[in-house]
Coordinates of C-alpha atoms in Angstrom, one line a residue:
X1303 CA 0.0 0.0 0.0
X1304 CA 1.5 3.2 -1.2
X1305 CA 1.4 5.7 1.3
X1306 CA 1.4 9.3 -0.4
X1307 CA -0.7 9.6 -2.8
X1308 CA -0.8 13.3 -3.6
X1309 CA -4.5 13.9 -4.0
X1310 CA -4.3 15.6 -0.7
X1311 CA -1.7 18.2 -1.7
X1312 CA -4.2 20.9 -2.6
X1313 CA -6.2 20.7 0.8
X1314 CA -8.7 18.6 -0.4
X1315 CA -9.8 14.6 0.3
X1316 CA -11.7 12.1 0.3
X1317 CA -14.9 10.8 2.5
X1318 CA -15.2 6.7 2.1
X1319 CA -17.8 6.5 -1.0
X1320 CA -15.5 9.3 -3.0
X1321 CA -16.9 12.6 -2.1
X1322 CA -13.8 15.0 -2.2
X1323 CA -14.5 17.8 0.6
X1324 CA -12.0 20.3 1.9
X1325 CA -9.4 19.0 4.9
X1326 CA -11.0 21.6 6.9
X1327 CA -14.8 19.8 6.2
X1328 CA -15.8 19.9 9.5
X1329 CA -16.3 15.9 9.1
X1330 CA -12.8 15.5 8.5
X1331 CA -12.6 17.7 11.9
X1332 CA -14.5 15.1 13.7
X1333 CA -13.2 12.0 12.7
X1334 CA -9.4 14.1 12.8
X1335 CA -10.4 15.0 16.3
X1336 CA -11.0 11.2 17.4
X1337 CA -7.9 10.0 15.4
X1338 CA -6.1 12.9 18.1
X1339 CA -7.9 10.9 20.7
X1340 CA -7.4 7.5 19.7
X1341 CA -3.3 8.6 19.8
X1342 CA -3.3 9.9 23.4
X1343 CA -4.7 6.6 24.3
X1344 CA -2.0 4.9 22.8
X1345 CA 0.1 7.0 24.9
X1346 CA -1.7 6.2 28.8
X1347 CA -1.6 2.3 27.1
X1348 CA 2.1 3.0 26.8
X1349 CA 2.6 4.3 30.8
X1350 CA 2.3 1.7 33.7
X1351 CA -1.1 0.6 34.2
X1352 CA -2.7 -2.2 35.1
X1353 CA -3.9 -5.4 32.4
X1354 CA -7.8 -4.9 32.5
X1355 CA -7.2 -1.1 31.7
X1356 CA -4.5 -1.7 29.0
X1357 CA -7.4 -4.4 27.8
X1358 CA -10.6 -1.9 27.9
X1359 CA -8.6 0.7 26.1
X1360 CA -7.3 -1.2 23.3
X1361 CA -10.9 -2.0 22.9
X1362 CA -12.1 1.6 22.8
X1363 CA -9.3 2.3 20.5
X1364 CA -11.1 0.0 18.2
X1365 CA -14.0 1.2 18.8
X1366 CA -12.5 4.9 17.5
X1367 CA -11.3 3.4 14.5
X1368 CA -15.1 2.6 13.8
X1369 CA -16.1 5.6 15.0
X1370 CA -13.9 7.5 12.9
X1371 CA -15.2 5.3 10.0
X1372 CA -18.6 5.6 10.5
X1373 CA -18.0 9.5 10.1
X1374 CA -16.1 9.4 7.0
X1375 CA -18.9 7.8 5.3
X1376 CA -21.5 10.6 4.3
X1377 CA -25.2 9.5 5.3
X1378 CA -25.9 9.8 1.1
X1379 CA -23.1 7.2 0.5
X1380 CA -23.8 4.9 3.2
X1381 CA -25.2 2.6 0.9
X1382 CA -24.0 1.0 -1.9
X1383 CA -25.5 0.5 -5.2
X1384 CA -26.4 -3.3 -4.6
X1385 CA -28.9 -2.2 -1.4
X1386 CA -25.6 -3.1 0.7
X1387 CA -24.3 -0.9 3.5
X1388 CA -21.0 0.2 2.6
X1389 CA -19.1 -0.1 5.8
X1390 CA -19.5 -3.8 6.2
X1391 CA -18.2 -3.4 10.3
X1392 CA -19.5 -3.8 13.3
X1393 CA -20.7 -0.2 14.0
X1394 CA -20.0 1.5 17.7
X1395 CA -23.5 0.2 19.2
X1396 CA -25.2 0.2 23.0
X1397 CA -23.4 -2.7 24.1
X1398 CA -20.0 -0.7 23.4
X1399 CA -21.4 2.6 25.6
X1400 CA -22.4 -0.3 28.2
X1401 CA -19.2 -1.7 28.4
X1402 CA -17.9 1.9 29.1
X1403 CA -20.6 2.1 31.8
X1404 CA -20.1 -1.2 33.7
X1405 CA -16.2 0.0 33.4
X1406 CA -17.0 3.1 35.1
X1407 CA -19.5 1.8 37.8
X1408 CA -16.4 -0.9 38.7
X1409 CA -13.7 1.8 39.0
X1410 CA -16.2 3.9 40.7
X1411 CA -17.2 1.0 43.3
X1412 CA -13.0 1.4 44.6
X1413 CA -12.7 4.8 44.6
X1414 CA -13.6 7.3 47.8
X1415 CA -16.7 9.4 47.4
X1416 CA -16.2 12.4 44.9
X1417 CA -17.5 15.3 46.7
X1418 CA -15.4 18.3 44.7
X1419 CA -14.4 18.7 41.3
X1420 CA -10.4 17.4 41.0
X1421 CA -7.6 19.4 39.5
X1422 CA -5.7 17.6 36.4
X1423 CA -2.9 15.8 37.1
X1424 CA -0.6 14.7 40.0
X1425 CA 1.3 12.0 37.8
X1426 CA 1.8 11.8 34.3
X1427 CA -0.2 9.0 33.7
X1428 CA -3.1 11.3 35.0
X1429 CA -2.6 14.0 32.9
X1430 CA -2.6 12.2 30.2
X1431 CA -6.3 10.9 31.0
X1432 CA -7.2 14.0 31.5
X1433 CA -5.8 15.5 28.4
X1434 CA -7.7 12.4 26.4
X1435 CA -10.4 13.3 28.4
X1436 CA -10.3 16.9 27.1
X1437 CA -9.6 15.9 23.2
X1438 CA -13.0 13.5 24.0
X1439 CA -14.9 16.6 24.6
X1440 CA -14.1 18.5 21.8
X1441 CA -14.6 15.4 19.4
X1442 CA -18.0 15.3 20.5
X1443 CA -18.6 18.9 20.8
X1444 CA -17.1 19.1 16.7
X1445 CA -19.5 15.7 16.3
X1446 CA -22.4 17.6 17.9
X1447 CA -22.0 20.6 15.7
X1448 CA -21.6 17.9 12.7
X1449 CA -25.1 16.1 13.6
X1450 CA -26.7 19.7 13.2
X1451 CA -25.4 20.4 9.7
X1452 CA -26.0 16.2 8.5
X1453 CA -27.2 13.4 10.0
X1454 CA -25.0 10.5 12.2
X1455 CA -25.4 7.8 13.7
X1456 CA -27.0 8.4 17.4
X1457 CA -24.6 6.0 19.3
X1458 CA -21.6 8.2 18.4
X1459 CA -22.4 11.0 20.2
X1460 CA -23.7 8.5 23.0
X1461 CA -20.3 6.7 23.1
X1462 CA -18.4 9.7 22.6
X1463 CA -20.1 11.3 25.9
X1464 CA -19.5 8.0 27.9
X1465 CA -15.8 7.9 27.0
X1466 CA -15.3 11.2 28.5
X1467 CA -16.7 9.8 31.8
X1468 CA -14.9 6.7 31.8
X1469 CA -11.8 8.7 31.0
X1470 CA -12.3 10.8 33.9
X1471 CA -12.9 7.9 35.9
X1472 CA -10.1 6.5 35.1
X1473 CA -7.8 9.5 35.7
X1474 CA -9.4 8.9 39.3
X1475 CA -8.4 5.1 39.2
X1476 CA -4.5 5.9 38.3
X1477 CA -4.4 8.5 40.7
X1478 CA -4.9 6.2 43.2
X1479 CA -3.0 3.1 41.8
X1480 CA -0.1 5.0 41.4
X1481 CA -0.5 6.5 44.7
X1482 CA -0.6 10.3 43.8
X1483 CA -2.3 13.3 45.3
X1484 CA -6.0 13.9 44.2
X1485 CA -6.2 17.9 44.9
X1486 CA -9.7 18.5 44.8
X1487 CA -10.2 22.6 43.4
X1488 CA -12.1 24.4 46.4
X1489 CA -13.1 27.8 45.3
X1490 CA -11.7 30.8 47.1
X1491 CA -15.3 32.6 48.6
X1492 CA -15.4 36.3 48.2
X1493 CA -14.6 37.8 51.3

């Protein structure tokens, strides 16, 4: 597989079903925005963490792949010519948000009682989830603004919104596997 092709060098490309739309489509922004994601994930997989989390996120990566997928492919070329949907994948469904959820709840069940907001960080590893967490948020915000102008698939944005959590929850998690500091952000009051 080549890997330059050159169709790309005047700021344009392609959507899966050949629809050529500018780099800055605000598609390409979505799916761009979860391939960002999917790479800071990479990055937490990378740190020292625990096999069931290294697991889960390798699955979500996955998932983002399809995700990603799902949003390259224009609702108008979706399907193919024979009545056959185009992406032939397993598409990001409820049993992928519920996995996220029962992920969550678990972590949540070992963790002390959240009773303030947290401040990023305290170890890298944490930051990191935080800064995923972050680059979730503004997938889906750029996803949300996307489902206004065409139409997605529901789950997506539904997915996207658990992930965030789970990623939160899980900054929680390695703060406390890794024996950090959780400095919970207590507002000064106006005096």
């Amino acid at each position: 597989m080549k890997i330059y092709t050159k169709t790309g060098d005047k700021g344009e490309t392609s959507l899966f079903g050949g629809t050529r739309v500018p780099k800055y489509n605000l598609r390409i922004e979505a799916y761009g925005t979860i391939d960002e994601l999917n790479s800071y994930l990479g990055l937490i997989r990378d740190q020292k963490i625990d096999q069931h989390s290294t697991e889960i996120l390798i699955s979500i990566q996955n998932k983002l792949f399809t995700l990603g997928a799902m949003l390259a492919t224009p609702p108008e070329k979706a399907i193919l010519k024979s009545g056959k949907e185009r992406l032939n994948i397993n598409k990001v469904n409820s049993e992928a948000v519920l996995l996220l959820e029962n992920e969550i709840d678990t972590m949540n069940e070992t963790l002390p009682a959240m009773t303030h907001f947290v401040l990023p960080g305290g170890h890298t590893t944490v930051s990191f989830c935080h800064i995923a967490r972050c680059i979730c948020r503004k997938a889906e915000r750029i996803t949300t603004q996307l489902s206004v102008e065409s139409e997605i698939d529901e789950q997506i944005l539904i997915y996207l919104n658990r992930l965030s959590d789970y990623l939160f929850v899980l900054a929680r998690k390695l703060t406390y596997d890794n024996n950090a500091q959780e400095i919970q952000w207590i507002p000064e009051k106006i005096k």
